[in-house]
Every structure is written in structure tokens, then in C-alpha cells.
Amino acid sequence: MPHIFLYGPPGTGKSTIGKILARYLKLPLIDLDRLIEKNAGMPISLIIEQQGELMFRNFETSTLKALADETESVVALGGGALLRDENRLFVESHGKVILLIAKLETLLERLNQDSMKRPLLSDDLDGKLSSLLAKRYEHYASFTNQVYVDAKTSDQNALQIQIVLGRFHLSAMGEYDAIVRDHGVDQIGELLKSRGLHNPVIVTDENVAKFYAEKIMTSLRSADMDSHLFTIPAGEGYKTLDTVRQIWHAFLKTGLDRQGTVIALGGGVVGDIAGFAASTFVRGVSWVGIPTTLLAMVDASLGGKTGIDLSEGKNLIGSFYPPKLVLADLQALKSLPETELISGLAEVVKHGIISDPQLFNLCTRGLDWVKCNLEEIVKRAMAVKIKIIEEDPYERGFRATLNLGHTVGHAVELVSGFRLRHGEAVSIGMVAEAKLAERLTVAGKGLSEAICEPLSELGLPIHIPKELPREELIRAMRVDKKKSNGVIRFALPVEIGKVDLVDVADLEMALED
Ligand SMILES: NC(=O)c1ccc[n+]([C@@H]2O[C@H](COP(=O)([O-])OP(=O)(O)OC[C@H]3O[C@@H](n4cnc5c(N)ncnc54)[C@H](O)[C@@H]3O)[C@@H](O)[C@H]2O)c1
């Protein structure tokens, strides 16, 4: 089983961060030094004192190699555990290594507070640590996945590691992993198998089917799974009860039962409708999301909201029904039309505004930069959504901040007859709502302008089209599900990185330019 190995100089917090990371990912933690001590029946200091450092390193190698038979775990390694080539070869072929790195001052501060004995650093901590770091400089620098742990809490560092790994576990509503993996669809058979998921029926749309259906069926076959494929027409216009009915009939034809699995392969429309069909068919079958648009990767596939539209409004019918796995394969973004990619970037900017100013700043670098750095963008944006839905899975409060831009956005999308894409409508909605926030003095002057900057850089629209009748937009906002006691609860930006929920009665104000 592939493990997650945490490595780095003494004092970087491998054990503490490892404990938190293991809890987040619902994996066991193995602290290699503690395991060596347990196996040897004595502390490391005594092994070194009685048998010498070479003997300790031999113990280290044999203990490490024995992990080949363990289930997937987070493994905190000793600070010199990978100095031996054979150890390094072993970990690199049995998982991923994350190097934790920090400034000398940070390490000294932490080690001085640490009650644990470090036999190789005793007597002269400052001098010995400095020379150890100098000696191992090239060694540590040679690891690709590095996380700087200075000035951050262990919790923040554990989150950063998840972003680097592209690996999250959600547990507030259902239990499932969300994984970002290049060429991940080639492993979907194994991923299903390892989760006890069987008899897959793939629901996809006509555009996505061309590129990925065969690939996924091949991967499923190689894991000894036969699958069925059902293709629906593409587009929001088909996120209807009529399409759900067709999907249910297709499920019946394939013989899908409660032991089976629905794979939703596609953008947010396919995810919403296939997830909803899965949640209602024979009172619920397992489903797996394979989002293929940027929007679906960073938003729609996460959080267990499934649903369909009515002619009166979007997503008016639906259920909370979490998937068993979300797999985002970055390769899918290669076939995605640029307009769809740009549409998805609106949700990325939104996540930046809600709680990740650094992500927001990355978006101001423009479309070309973003297109070359999609991996970082996807992982960071996913992390924002996951953090929010883990805190408030059923939208009793804080999760509603994710509706930023959506109250005006949904209305614009609907009244435009879906000529505007979801992300485009959200972009327009975010600007309109930022202006509303300024008018209500929820935000300071200039915020809407700041928000316009990355949106325009990325090629997103920022004005409500003049031809959309204002009365229809207001009517659409009133039907929106966020209405409570006649007022509409808006998620309004306060500053970049902070959003508040504010009740607004005068909806005209939200449409003023
Ligand atoms: N459930 C949630 O929490 C949630 C959150 C946000 C949005 N949504 C919903 O998501 C929907 C919008 O999702 P979307 O923007 O992904 O739209 P979409 O699913 O309609 O996909 C956009 C277009 O891209 C095509 N496509 C998808 N992946 C492709 C690929 N890899 N290569 C080539 N073409 C591809 C599709 O066929 C479609 O034509 C809306 O219905 C919205 O309400 C749901």
C-alpha cells in the first residue's frame, strides 16, 4: 500500500503534524522512531549508546522496509532516515515523501521546548543542529514536495500537506476521499475495488463520453469489473426530472441494485443529476464523482449536494447525498473548452474571496499563468470548499458563504435562459454583490473594483447584461432557495478572505450598477 512519508530535519514537527494529518485523512499514524524503540525494546539513545549509530541505522532500515506489508499509513520518519540510498528508494517506491522544512531559528526554538531526547544533538544543540543542516543541505533540497512549516500552526501545516498531496478526506456528511490525481481515471477500477464498490453504471454526457468513457471502462475491466454506460445530452437544460426518469429506467435495465455503484462522469450538471438519481433509486445507491470541468472539481463535486432544476428556478429539487469518492483527474481539463475553463475560474476566485487571499492573488496573474498552474489552483480551491463544508455540512450557517455571487448569479443565469454559463453568471453576481456590500457599508469602498480585477483578467463578464429585465431578475431572486421570512440572505464580501451573511429586503439595490 502506498504510504505518506513525512521527512525533514529534527524539529520540523513530523510527529505532531503527522498525528493531525493522519486524523484528517482517517489513516493510521506510524512514528518510525517509536516503532524502532518498540521493536528494539529500548530507547534510541540507548541503542546508539550501547550498539552505535550504524546499528541504529540498520534497525531503521529493517523497520522501514517492514512497512511494505502495512495498510496505507502516514509515516513520520526520523530526520536522517533517508540518508541511505536503499531507504530512499524504498519510500519513493512505496508512497509519497513530503519534506518539512523550516528556518534554523524555528527548529532551535521548537527543539529547546521539546522534552524528547535527541541523542545526535545532545550537549550543544545550536552548534550540532547548524552543522547537521549544513551537512544535509543538498540531501534535504533534493526532495520535490516541500512544505515550509515556519510561522504556521500544525493544523495549517497538515492542511498544506493535503494540498500538496491533492488528497482530502471528508467526514462531516458521509465518509469519502477527494483525490486530485493526474491520469487518475486509469486507476478508477482499483480505487473502487479498494473501497468495496462494485457493479458500476457510468452516467455521463455526450461531450464527455467521447473523451473518457472508454478509458474508464478499460480501467474498470482491468480490475475485473464490467460496467454499463448511460449517456445524457449535455447542458443545464437537461438537468430536469425528465432526464432523471430516463436515468432511473437505464438503471433498471442494467440491473443496478443497492450493492451497485453509480459513477457520475462529467461536469456539475452530470454530478448533480446522477448523484440525485443515485440518491433516489431504490432508496439510495452508492455513487462516485469524477468531475471533468474545473467548476465541478473545485465546487460541484464536493459537499454532497445533488439536484435538478425546475422551470421556476435552479436546484429547487435535490438531496444531501454524499458520494463514496471524488476523483479529479487533471488530464480532463485538457479537453475542456477554454470558455468552460474560464467559467470554472469564477468559482476559484470566489473561493479566494471567501477565505484564501493567496489563491485570489494567484488569479490576478491572468489566464495564461493560471492555465500553466492548474494543479495548484485546483488543489487550493478544493481545500477552501472542503474546509467550509466540513464545518457546516448541511448549510445551517457558515456554508452559506459559498453562495457568494450566487443569489444574483442564479437569477442572471436563469433569466438569460442559460445563455450565460454558471461561472459567468457567478462572476457577474460576485461583482453585483460586492457593490451591494459597499452600498450597505458591509465592505469598504474599492472592494468591488478589486474583485473585478482577476475576473476581467481571466476573461469573465462583470456586468449584468442590459437586456435582462430587472423585474424578472428580482422575481428569480425571490424564488431562490436562500429566501427566509421575505428577506434574502446574501453572502456578501467584507474584504478579500472574509464573507458575511446579510439579510437584504430591497433587492433593487443588488442590481444597481
Ligand atoms: N452540487 C453543488 O454543490 C454545485 C455547486 C456548484 C455548481 N453546481 C452545478 O453545476 C452545474 C454547472 O457545472 P459545469 O459548469 O461543470 O457545467 P456542465 O456540467 O454543463 O459542463 C459544461 C460543458 O462542458 C462539457 N464538458 C465537461 N467536461 C468536459 C471535458 N473534460 N472535456 C470536454 N467537454 C467537457 C459538458 O458536456 C458541458 O457541455 C450547474 O448545474 C450548477 O448548478 C452544483
Coordinates of C-alpha atoms in Angstrom, one line a residue, residues 43-464:
P43 CA 15.1 4.0 23.6
I44 CA 17.0 5.1 20.6
S45 CA 19.5 6.9 22.8
L46 CA 20.4 3.6 24.4
I47 CA 20.6 1.8 21.1
I48 CA 23.2 4.4 20.0
E49 CA 25.0 4.4 23.3
Q50 CA 25.2 0.6 23.5
Q51 CA 25.4 -0.5 19.9
G52 CA 26.5 2.6 17.9
E53 CA 24.8 4.7 15.3
L54 CA 25.4 2.1 12.5
M55 CA 23.4 -0.4 14.4
F56 CA 20.6 2.1 14.9
R57 CA 20.6 2.9 11.1
N58 CA 20.3 -0.9 10.4
F59 CA 17.3 -1.1 12.7
E60 CA 15.9 1.9 10.9
T61 CA 16.2 0.2 7.5
S62 CA 14.7 -3.1 8.6
T63 CA 11.8 -1.3 10.4
L64 CA 11.2 0.9 7.4
K65 CA 11.1 -2.0 4.9
A66 CA 8.7 -3.9 7.0
L67 CA 6.1 -1.2 6.3
A68 CA 5.7 -2.7 2.8
D69 CA 3.1 -5.0 4.3
E70 CA 1.2 -2.4 6.3
T71 CA -2.1 -0.8 5.2
E72 CA -1.8 2.8 3.9
S73 CA -0.5 5.0 6.7
V74 CA 1.0 8.4 7.5
V75 CA 4.6 7.6 8.4
A76 CA 6.7 10.1 10.4
L77 CA 10.4 9.4 9.7
G78 CA 13.4 10.3 11.7
G79 CA 15.5 13.3 10.5
G80 CA 18.2 11.1 8.8
A81 CA 16.1 8.1 7.9
L82 CA 16.5 8.6 4.1
L83 CA 20.2 9.3 4.1
R84 CA 20.7 5.7 3.0
D85 CA 20.0 5.2 -0.7
E86 CA 18.2 1.9 -0.1
N87 CA 15.8 3.6 2.3
R88 CA 15.1 6.4 -0.1
L89 CA 14.5 4.0 -2.9
F90 CA 12.1 2.1 -0.7
V91 CA 10.0 5.1 0.3
E92 CA 9.9 6.5 -3.2
S93 CA 8.5 3.2 -4.5
H94 CA 6.1 2.8 -1.6
G95 CA 4.4 6.1 -1.4
K96 CA 5.0 9.9 -1.5
V97 CA 7.5 11.8 0.5
I98 CA 6.7 15.2 1.9
L99 CA 9.7 17.2 3.1
L100 CA 9.0 19.5 6.0
I101 CA 11.4 22.4 6.1
A102 CA 12.0 25.3 8.5
K103 CA 14.5 28.1 9.3
L104 CA 17.2 27.3 11.9
E105 CA 15.7 29.6 14.4
T106 CA 12.3 27.9 14.2
L107 CA 14.0 24.5 14.7
L108 CA 16.0 25.7 17.6
E109 CA 13.0 27.2 19.3
R110 CA 11.0 24.1 18.9
L111 CA 13.8 21.7 19.9
N112 CA 14.5 23.8 23.0
Q113 CA 10.9 23.4 24.1
D114 CA 10.8 19.7 23.2
S115 CA 11.1 17.3 26.1
M116 CA 12.1 14.4 23.8
K117 CA 15.8 13.5 23.9
R118 CA 17.6 13.8 20.5
P119 CA 20.8 11.8 21.1
L120 CA 22.5 13.1 18.0
L121 CA 22.0 16.7 19.1
S122 CA 22.7 16.5 22.8
D123 CA 25.1 18.8 24.7
D124 CA 25.4 21.6 22.0
L125 CA 22.0 21.9 20.3
D126 CA 22.8 25.1 18.3
G127 CA 26.2 24.0 17.0
K128 CA 25.2 20.4 16.3
L129 CA 22.0 21.3 14.5
S130 CA 23.7 24.0 12.4
S131 CA 26.4 21.6 11.3
L132 CA 23.9 18.8 10.7
L133 CA 21.8 21.1 8.5
A134 CA 24.8 22.2 6.5
K135 CA 25.9 18.6 6.0
R136 CA 22.5 17.5 4.9
Y137 CA 21.6 20.7 2.9
E138 CA 21.8 19.0 -0.6
H139 CA 20.1 15.9 0.7
Y140 CA 17.0 17.7 2.0
A141 CA 17.0 20.1 -1.0
S142 CA 16.7 17.1 -3.4
F143 CA 13.1 16.3 -2.3
T144 CA 10.5 17.7 -4.7
N145 CA 7.5 18.0 -2.4
Q146 CA 8.5 20.6 0.2
V147 CA 6.3 22.3 2.9
Y148 CA 7.6 25.3 4.8
V149 CA 6.4 25.0 8.4
D150 CA 7.6 28.3 9.8
A151 CA 5.1 30.6 11.4
K152 CA 2.2 28.2 10.9
T153 CA 0.2 26.0 13.3
S154 CA 0.5 22.3 13.0
D155 CA -3.1 22.3 11.8
Q156 CA -2.3 24.7 8.9
N157 CA 0.7 22.6 8.0
A158 CA -1.3 19.5 7.9
L159 CA -3.8 21.3 5.6
Q160 CA -0.9 22.4 3.4
I161 CA 0.4 18.9 3.1
Q162 CA -3.1 17.7 2.0
I163 CA -3.0 20.4 -0.7
V164 CA 0.4 19.3 -1.9
L165 CA -0.7 15.7 -1.9
G166 CA -4.1 16.5 -3.6
R167 CA -5.7 14.3 -1.0
F168 CA -8.5 15.1 1.4
H169 CA -10.9 13.2 3.5
L170 CA -14.4 14.4 4.2
S171 CA -16.3 13.1 7.2
A172 CA -18.9 15.6 8.3
M173 CA -21.5 14.2 5.8
G174 CA -20.6 10.7 4.9
E175 CA -17.0 9.5 4.7
Y176 CA -15.1 9.9 1.5
D177 CA -11.8 10.8 0.0
A178 CA -11.4 13.6 -2.5
I179 CA -8.3 12.9 -4.6
V180 CA -6.6 15.1 -7.3
R181 CA -4.5 12.8 -9.4
D182 CA -3.1 13.2 -12.9
H183 CA -4.2 10.2 -15.0
G184 CA -6.3 9.1 -12.0
V185 CA -9.0 7.7 -14.2
D186 CA -6.6 4.9 -15.3
Q187 CA -6.8 3.8 -11.7
I188 CA -10.5 4.1 -11.1
G189 CA -11.0 0.3 -11.1
E190 CA -8.5 -0.2 -8.2
L191 CA -9.9 2.8 -6.4
L192 CA -13.4 1.4 -6.5
K193 CA -12.3 -2.1 -5.5
S194 CA -10.3 -0.8 -2.5
R195 CA -13.5 0.9 -1.3
G196 CA -15.6 -2.2 -1.7
L197 CA -17.6 -0.6 -4.6
H198 CA -19.0 -2.9 -7.3
N199 CA -21.2 -3.1 -10.4
P200 CA -20.6 0.4 -11.8
V201 CA -23.0 2.2 -14.0
I202 CA -21.4 5.2 -15.6
V203 CA -23.6 8.3 -16.2
T204 CA -22.1 10.9 -18.4
D205 CA -23.0 13.4 -21.1
E206 CA -22.4 13.2 -24.9
N207 CA -19.4 15.5 -24.8
V208 CA -17.5 13.8 -22.0
A209 CA -18.4 10.3 -23.2
K210 CA -16.3 10.8 -26.4
F211 CA -13.1 11.5 -24.4
Y212 CA -13.3 9.4 -21.2
A213 CA -16.0 6.7 -21.2
E214 CA -13.8 4.1 -22.9
K215 CA -10.8 4.9 -20.8
I216 CA -12.8 4.4 -17.6
M217 CA -14.4 1.2 -18.8
T218 CA -11.0 -0.1 -19.7
S219 CA -9.7 0.7 -16.2
L220 CA -12.8 -1.0 -14.7
R221 CA -12.3 -4.1 -16.8
S222 CA -8.7 -4.4 -15.7
A223 CA -10.0 -4.5 -12.1
D224 CA -12.4 -7.3 -13.2
M225 CA -15.4 -5.0 -13.2
D226 CA -17.9 -5.0 -16.1
S227 CA -19.7 -1.7 -16.4
H228 CA -22.7 -0.1 -18.1
L229 CA -22.7 3.3 -19.7
F230 CA -25.7 5.7 -20.0
T231 CA -25.2 9.0 -21.8
I232 CA -27.4 12.1 -21.5
P233 CA -27.5 15.2 -23.6
A234 CA -25.1 17.9 -22.4
G235 CA -26.1 21.2 -20.8
E236 CA -28.1 22.7 -17.9
G237 CA -31.3 22.5 -20.0
Y238 CA -31.2 18.7 -19.3
K239 CA -30.9 18.9 -15.5
T240 CA -34.5 18.0 -15.3
L241 CA -36.8 15.5 -13.8
D242 CA -37.4 14.1 -17.3
T243 CA -33.7 13.2 -17.6
V244 CA -33.7 11.7 -14.1
R245 CA -36.6 9.5 -15.2
Q246 CA -34.5 8.3 -18.1
I247 CA -31.6 7.6 -15.9
W248 CA -33.7 5.6 -13.4
H249 CA -35.1 3.5 -16.3
A250 CA -31.5 2.9 -17.5
F251 CA -30.5 1.8 -14.0
L252 CA -33.4 -0.7 -14.1
K253 CA -32.3 -2.1 -17.4
T254 CA -28.7 -2.7 -16.3
G255 CA -30.0 -4.5 -13.2
L256 CA -28.5 -1.9 -10.8
D257 CA -29.3 -2.7 -7.2
R258 CA -28.3 -1.4 -3.8
Q259 CA -25.0 -3.2 -4.0
G260 CA -24.1 -1.3 -7.2
T261 CA -22.3 2.0 -7.8
V262 CA -23.2 5.0 -10.0
I263 CA -20.2 6.8 -11.5
A264 CA -21.0 10.4 -12.3
L265 CA -18.5 11.3 -15.0
G266 CA -18.8 14.9 -16.2
G267 CA -19.3 18.5 -15.2
G268 CA -21.6 19.9 -12.5
V269 CA -24.7 19.0 -14.4
V270 CA -23.9 15.3 -14.6
G271 CA -22.7 15.3 -11.0
D272 CA -25.9 16.9 -9.7
I273 CA -28.3 14.8 -11.8
A274 CA -26.5 11.4 -11.5
G275 CA -26.0 12.0 -7.8
F276 CA -29.7 12.8 -7.4
A277 CA -30.7 9.8 -9.4
A278 CA -28.4 7.6 -7.2
S279 CA -29.9 9.1 -4.0
T280 CA -33.4 8.3 -5.0
F281 CA -33.0 5.0 -6.9
V282 CA -34.1 2.0 -4.7
R283 CA -33.8 4.5 -1.8
G284 CA -30.1 5.1 -2.5
V285 CA -27.2 3.5 -4.2
S286 CA -23.5 4.4 -3.7
W287 CA -22.1 6.9 -6.2
V288 CA -18.7 8.2 -7.1
G289 CA -17.9 11.6 -8.7
I290 CA -15.4 12.0 -11.5
P291 CA -15.6 15.7 -12.1
T292 CA -14.4 16.7 -15.6
T293 CA -14.8 20.5 -15.5
L294 CA -12.9 22.9 -13.4
L295 CA -16.1 24.1 -11.8
A296 CA -17.1 20.6 -10.9
M297 CA -13.6 19.8 -9.5
V298 CA -13.4 22.8 -7.2
D299 CA -17.1 23.1 -6.3
A300 CA -20.0 21.0 -7.5
S301 CA -18.5 17.5 -6.8
L302 CA -17.7 18.4 -3.2
G303 CA -20.2 18.5 -0.4
G304 CA -22.9 16.0 -1.3
K305 CA -25.5 18.4 -2.7
T306 CA -27.3 16.8 -5.6
G307 CA -30.3 18.1 -7.5
I308 CA -32.2 19.2 -10.5
D309 CA -33.8 22.4 -11.8
L310 CA -37.5 23.3 -12.2
S311 CA -38.7 25.9 -14.8
E312 CA -39.1 28.3 -11.8
G313 CA -35.5 28.1 -10.7
K314 CA -32.3 26.2 -10.4
N315 CA -31.7 23.3 -8.0
L316 CA -35.1 23.6 -6.4
I317 CA -35.3 19.8 -6.1
G318 CA -32.5 17.9 -4.5
S319 CA -31.0 16.0 -1.7
F320 CA -27.9 15.9 0.5
Y321 CA -26.3 12.6 -0.6
P322 CA -22.5 12.4 -0.3
P323 CA -20.5 10.3 -2.8
K324 CA -18.2 7.5 -1.7
L325 CA -15.2 9.0 -3.6
V326 CA -14.4 12.1 -5.7
L327 CA -11.6 11.7 -8.2
A328 CA -10.4 14.8 -10.0
D329 CA -8.1 13.8 -12.9
L330 CA -6.3 17.0 -14.1
Q331 CA -6.0 15.4 -17.6
A332 CA -9.7 16.0 -18.1
L333 CA -9.1 19.7 -18.2
K334 CA -7.1 19.3 -21.4
S335 CA -10.2 18.6 -23.5
L336 CA -12.3 21.2 -21.7
P337 CA -13.2 24.1 -24.0
E338 CA -11.5 27.3 -22.8
T339 CA -14.8 29.0 -22.2
E340 CA -15.8 26.3 -19.7
L341 CA -12.4 26.6 -18.0
I342 CA -12.8 30.3 -17.6
S343 CA -16.3 29.8 -16.3
G344 CA -14.9 27.5 -13.6
L345 CA -12.3 30.1 -12.7
A346 CA -15.2 32.2 -11.3
E347 CA -15.7 29.7 -8.5
V348 CA -11.9 29.6 -7.9
V349 CA -11.9 33.4 -7.5
K350 CA -14.9 33.0 -5.2
H351 CA -13.1 30.6 -3.0
G352 CA -10.2 33.1 -2.8
I353 CA -12.5 35.9 -1.8
I354 CA -14.2 33.7 0.9
S355 CA -11.1 32.5 2.7
D356 CA -7.9 32.3 0.7
P357 CA -6.4 35.7 -0.2
Q358 CA -3.3 33.9 -1.7
L359 CA -5.5 32.0 -4.1
F360 CA -7.2 35.2 -5.0
N361 CA -3.8 36.8 -5.7
L362 CA -2.8 33.9 -7.9
C363 CA -5.9 34.6 -10.0
T364 CA -4.8 38.2 -10.7
R365 CA -1.8 36.7 -12.6
G366 CA -4.1 36.2 -15.6
L367 CA -5.3 33.3 -17.7
D368 CA -2.0 32.2 -19.2
W369 CA -0.4 31.8 -15.8
V370 CA -3.4 30.0 -14.4
K371 CA -3.6 27.6 -17.3
C372 CA 0.0 26.6 -16.6
N373 CA -0.6 26.2 -12.9
L374 CA -3.9 24.4 -12.8
E375 CA -2.8 21.7 -10.4
E376 CA -2.1 24.3 -7.6
I377 CA -5.3 26.2 -8.4
V378 CA -7.5 23.1 -8.3
K379 CA -6.0 21.8 -5.0
R380 CA -6.1 25.1 -3.2
A381 CA -9.6 25.9 -4.3
M382 CA -10.8 22.4 -3.3
A383 CA -9.2 22.9 0.1
V384 CA -11.3 26.0 0.7
K385 CA -14.6 24.3 -0.1
I386 CA -13.7 21.2 1.9
K387 CA -12.9 23.2 5.0
I388 CA -16.2 25.1 4.8
I389 CA -18.4 22.1 4.2
E390 CA -16.6 20.1 6.9
E391 CA -17.5 22.8 9.4
D392 CA -21.2 23.2 8.2
P393 CA -22.2 20.3 6.0
Y394 CA -25.9 20.9 6.0
E395 CA -25.7 24.7 5.4
R396 CA -27.1 25.7 8.8
G397 CA -24.9 28.8 8.7
F398 CA -21.3 29.2 7.6
R399 CA -21.6 27.0 4.4
A400 CA -24.0 29.6 3.0
T401 CA -20.9 31.8 2.5
L402 CA -20.3 29.6 -0.6
N403 CA -23.3 31.3 -2.1
L404 CA -21.3 34.4 -2.7
G405 CA -22.2 35.7 -6.1
H406 CA -24.9 33.1 -6.5
T407 CA -28.1 35.0 -5.4
V408 CA -27.7 37.5 -8.2
G409 CA -25.8 34.9 -10.3
H410 CA -28.5 32.2 -10.3
A411 CA -31.1 34.9 -11.3
V412 CA -28.9 36.1 -14.1
E413 CA -28.3 32.6 -15.3
L414 CA -32.0 31.7 -15.3
V415 CA -33.3 34.9 -16.8
S416 CA -30.6 34.7 -19.6
G417 CA -32.2 31.3 -20.5
F418 CA -28.8 29.7 -19.6
R419 CA -27.1 31.6 -22.4
L420 CA -24.6 32.6 -19.7
R421 CA -22.7 29.8 -18.2
H422 CA -22.9 29.1 -14.4
G423 CA -19.5 30.5 -13.7
E424 CA -20.0 33.6 -15.9
A425 CA -23.3 34.3 -14.1
V426 CA -21.5 33.8 -10.7
S427 CA -18.8 36.3 -11.8
I428 CA -21.4 38.9 -12.6
G429 CA -23.2 38.0 -9.4
M430 CA -20.0 38.5 -7.3
V431 CA -19.4 42.0 -8.7
A432 CA -23.0 43.0 -8.2
E433 CA -23.0 41.6 -4.6
A434 CA -19.7 43.3 -3.9
K435 CA -21.2 46.6 -5.0
L436 CA -24.2 45.8 -2.8
A437 CA -21.8 45.2 0.1
E438 CA -20.2 48.6 -0.4
R439 CA -23.6 50.3 -0.6
L440 CA -24.6 48.6 2.7
T441 CA -21.2 49.6 4.2
V442 CA -20.6 45.9 4.9
A443 CA -17.4 46.3 2.8
G444 CA -15.2 49.4 2.3
K445 CA -15.1 51.3 -0.9
G446 CA -12.9 49.7 -3.6
L447 CA -13.7 46.1 -2.9
S448 CA -15.8 45.6 -5.9
E449 CA -13.1 47.1 -8.1
A450 CA -10.5 44.8 -6.5
I451 CA -12.8 41.8 -7.2
C452 CA -13.3 42.9 -10.8
E453 CA -9.5 42.8 -11.5
P454 CA -8.9 39.0 -11.5
L455 CA -12.3 38.3 -13.1
S456 CA -11.6 40.6 -16.0
E457 CA -8.0 39.3 -16.3
L458 CA -9.4 35.8 -16.6
G459 CA -11.9 36.9 -19.3
L460 CA -15.1 36.7 -17.2
P461 CA -18.0 39.1 -17.6
I462 CA -18.6 41.6 -14.7
H463 CA -21.8 43.5 -15.7
I464 CA -25.4 42.4 -15.7

